[in-house]
Amino acid sequence: MIHPTKYIGLLFIVLVLLLTTCQKKEIYSTIPAIEYKSATFYKSANGTDSLMVLAFTFKDGDGDIGLDQGDTFPPFQASRDRYNRASNPFHYNLNIDYYELIDNQFSLILQELEPDSVPPIYDTLKYNFRVENITPEGRHKAIRGDIEVHIFPSPQPFAKDTVLYKFFIYDRALNKSNVTQTPTIVWKRR
C-alpha cells in the first residue's frame, strides 16, 4: 500500500512537469521589429567623444536576419552611381540616417557631393552597414537579440553637437523593419 504523502509528492512532480513543458512559445512576425537600446560613448586622449556604440534589440519570426559574405548577387549586389553612392537599397541591411538640431528642430543632414558643380549636388549623410548572417541552426528559426554598431562623429567640418539617428533593417526576404530612433544625443567634440 502506497502512503498518501507519496501520492501528493508524485502529483506535485507531475504538475510541475506539466506546467514547465506547456509554456507557450512567443511568436514573432516574419517582418523584423527593432527597438533602440543604448548609446555608449568612448573618449579620445583629449577627452572628446571619438566613438559611439549604438545598440538596439531585434525580433524576427523566421530568423532571416543578416547577410553572408557571398550575398553580392541581386538583390544584394553593390551597385554605385556616378557619385560612388550605393544605389541598391538592399546591399546594406542596416540603414542609419543622421539628423542635427538646427533652429530647435532636427534636420536630415546633407553632404556636398560635387561642390564645384552649379548648382552643387547634395545627398543625405547616412551610415550604412551589412549585418552578418545570424540565422539560428535547427528547425525553429525565430530569433531575438541585440545588435551593436560603431559610429564615428560626423565628418562634416561644422557638424552640430546635438544629434539623433533614425534607423531600420532589412531581412533577407527584403522585409523592412519599423523605423526607430535614438533619443537626443550630445557629442562632446571640443
Coordinates of C-alpha atoms in Angstrom, one line a residue:
M1 CA 0.0 0.0 0.0
I2 CA 1.3 3.5 -1.0
H3 CA 1.3 6.1 1.6
P4 CA -0.9 9.2 0.8
T5 CA 2.1 11.6 1.1
K6 CA 3.8 9.7 -1.8
Y7 CA 0.7 10.3 -3.9
I8 CA 0.9 14.0 -3.1
G9 CA 4.6 14.1 -3.9
L10 CA 4.0 12.2 -7.2
L11 CA 1.1 14.5 -8.1
F12 CA 3.3 17.6 -7.3
I13 CA 6.1 16.3 -9.7
V14 CA 3.6 15.7 -12.5
L15 CA 2.1 19.2 -12.1
V16 CA 5.5 20.8 -12.2
L17 CA 6.4 18.9 -15.3
L18 CA 3.1 19.8 -17.0
L19 CA 3.5 23.5 -16.1
T20 CA 7.1 23.7 -17.4
T21 CA 6.5 21.9 -20.6
C22 CA 3.3 23.6 -21.5
Q23 CA 4.7 27.1 -21.6
K24 CA 3.6 28.9 -24.7
K25 CA 6.4 29.9 -27.1
E26 CA 6.5 33.6 -28.1
I27 CA 5.6 34.0 -31.8
Y28 CA 7.3 36.9 -33.7
S29 CA 6.2 38.4 -37.0
T30 CA 8.3 37.5 -40.1
I31 CA 8.8 41.2 -40.5
P32 CA 11.7 42.3 -38.3
A33 CA 10.9 44.6 -35.3
I34 CA 13.6 46.7 -33.7
E35 CA 13.9 49.0 -30.7
Y36 CA 16.6 51.4 -29.5
K37 CA 18.5 50.1 -26.5
S38 CA 21.5 52.4 -25.8
A39 CA 24.3 54.7 -27.0
T40 CA 27.7 54.3 -25.3
F41 CA 30.5 56.8 -25.9
Y42 CA 34.2 56.3 -25.9
K43 CA 36.6 59.2 -25.4
S44 CA 39.9 60.1 -27.1
A45 CA 43.0 61.1 -25.2
N46 CA 42.0 64.7 -25.3
G47 CA 38.6 64.0 -23.7
T48 CA 36.3 64.3 -26.8
D49 CA 33.9 61.6 -27.9
S50 CA 35.7 59.6 -30.6
L51 CA 33.2 56.7 -31.0
M52 CA 29.7 55.8 -30.1
V53 CA 28.4 52.2 -29.9
L54 CA 24.7 52.2 -30.9
A55 CA 22.8 49.2 -29.5
F56 CA 19.3 48.0 -30.4
T57 CA 17.2 44.9 -30.0
F58 CA 15.6 43.0 -32.7
K59 CA 13.0 40.2 -33.2
D60 CA 12.2 38.2 -36.3
G61 CA 9.9 35.2 -36.7
D62 CA 11.8 33.4 -39.5
G63 CA 15.3 34.4 -38.4
D64 CA 16.5 35.6 -41.8
I65 CA 18.5 38.5 -40.3
G66 CA 21.9 39.3 -41.8
L67 CA 23.8 38.6 -45.0
D68 CA 26.6 36.2 -45.8
Q69 CA 29.9 37.5 -47.3
G70 CA 28.8 35.9 -50.6
D71 CA 25.5 37.7 -50.7
T72 CA 26.6 40.1 -53.5
F73 CA 24.3 39.0 -56.3
P74 CA 20.9 40.5 -57.0
P75 CA 19.1 41.8 -54.9
F76 CA 22.1 42.3 -52.6
Q77 CA 24.7 43.5 -55.3
A78 CA 26.8 46.5 -54.6
S79 CA 26.0 49.0 -57.3
R80 CA 27.2 52.5 -57.3
D81 CA 26.0 55.7 -59.0
R82 CA 28.4 58.3 -60.6
Y83 CA 29.0 59.8 -57.1
N84 CA 30.1 56.5 -55.7
R85 CA 26.9 56.2 -53.6
A86 CA 25.4 52.8 -53.1
S87 CA 22.4 52.8 -55.4
N88 CA 21.0 49.5 -54.4
P89 CA 18.9 49.8 -51.1
F90 CA 19.4 46.1 -50.2
H91 CA 23.2 45.9 -50.3
Y92 CA 23.3 47.3 -46.8
N93 CA 20.8 45.7 -44.5
L94 CA 21.2 48.3 -41.7
N95 CA 20.5 51.9 -42.7
I96 CA 21.0 54.9 -40.3
D97 CA 20.1 58.4 -41.1
Y98 CA 21.8 61.3 -39.3
Y99 CA 20.0 64.4 -38.0
E100 CA 21.3 67.5 -36.3
L101 CA 19.5 70.0 -34.1
I102 CA 19.2 73.2 -36.2
D103 CA 16.9 76.1 -35.1
N104 CA 15.2 74.0 -32.5
Q105 CA 14.3 71.1 -34.8
F106 CA 16.1 68.0 -36.1
S107 CA 17.0 68.2 -39.8
L108 CA 18.3 65.4 -42.0
I109 CA 21.9 66.5 -42.9
L110 CA 23.1 66.8 -46.5
Q111 CA 26.7 66.4 -47.6
E112 CA 28.1 68.0 -50.7
L113 CA 29.0 65.5 -53.5
E114 CA 30.1 67.9 -56.2
P115 CA 31.0 71.3 -54.6
D116 CA 32.2 72.7 -58.0
S117 CA 29.0 72.0 -59.9
V118 CA 26.4 74.6 -60.4
P119 CA 24.2 74.1 -58.5
P120 CA 26.1 71.9 -56.0
I121 CA 24.9 68.3 -55.8
Y122 CA 24.0 67.0 -52.3
D123 CA 22.9 63.8 -50.7
T124 CA 21.8 62.8 -47.2
L125 CA 24.5 61.8 -44.7
K126 CA 24.0 58.1 -43.9
Y127 CA 25.7 55.4 -42.0
N128 CA 25.1 52.0 -43.8
F129 CA 26.2 48.6 -42.6
R130 CA 26.0 45.0 -43.6
V131 CA 25.0 42.9 -40.5
E132 CA 26.3 39.4 -40.8
N133 CA 24.0 36.4 -41.1
I134 CA 22.8 35.4 -37.6
T135 CA 20.1 32.8 -38.6
P136 CA 20.0 30.1 -35.9
E137 CA 20.6 26.5 -36.8
G138 CA 17.9 23.9 -36.4
R139 CA 14.2 23.8 -37.1
H140 CA 13.0 26.8 -35.0
K141 CA 14.2 29.9 -36.7
A142 CA 12.6 32.7 -34.6
I143 CA 15.3 34.9 -33.2
R144 CA 15.7 37.9 -31.0
G145 CA 18.8 39.6 -29.7
D146 CA 20.9 42.8 -29.7
I147 CA 22.9 44.4 -32.5
E148 CA 25.7 46.9 -31.8
V149 CA 27.3 49.2 -34.4
H150 CA 30.2 51.6 -34.1
I151 CA 29.5 55.1 -35.3
F152 CA 32.1 57.9 -35.5
P153 CA 31.3 61.6 -35.3
S154 CA 30.1 63.3 -38.4
P155 CA 32.9 64.1 -40.8
Q156 CA 31.3 67.4 -41.6
P157 CA 33.6 70.3 -40.5
F158 CA 30.8 72.4 -38.9
A159 CA 28.8 69.5 -37.5
K160 CA 26.5 70.3 -34.6
D161 CA 26.9 68.5 -31.2
T162 CA 23.2 67.7 -30.7
V163 CA 22.0 64.9 -33.0
L164 CA 19.8 61.9 -33.3
Y165 CA 19.8 58.8 -35.5
K166 CA 16.9 57.1 -37.2
F167 CA 17.4 53.6 -38.4
F168 CA 15.9 50.4 -39.8
I169 CA 16.9 46.9 -41.0
Y170 CA 16.1 44.7 -44.0
D171 CA 15.9 40.9 -43.6
R172 CA 16.9 38.6 -46.5
A173 CA 13.3 38.4 -47.7
L174 CA 13.6 42.2 -48.2
N175 CA 11.1 42.9 -45.4
K176 CA 11.8 46.3 -43.9
S177 CA 11.6 46.7 -40.1
N178 CA 9.9 49.5 -38.3
V179 CA 11.9 52.8 -38.3
T180 CA 13.1 53.7 -34.8
Q181 CA 15.3 56.4 -33.4
T182 CA 17.7 57.3 -30.6
P183 CA 16.8 59.9 -28.1
T184 CA 18.6 63.3 -28.4
I185 CA 22.4 62.6 -28.3
V186 CA 25.0 65.2 -27.5
W187 CA 28.5 64.5 -28.9
K188 CA 31.4 66.1 -26.9
R189 CA 33.5 67.4 -29.8
R190 CA 35.6 70.1 -28.1

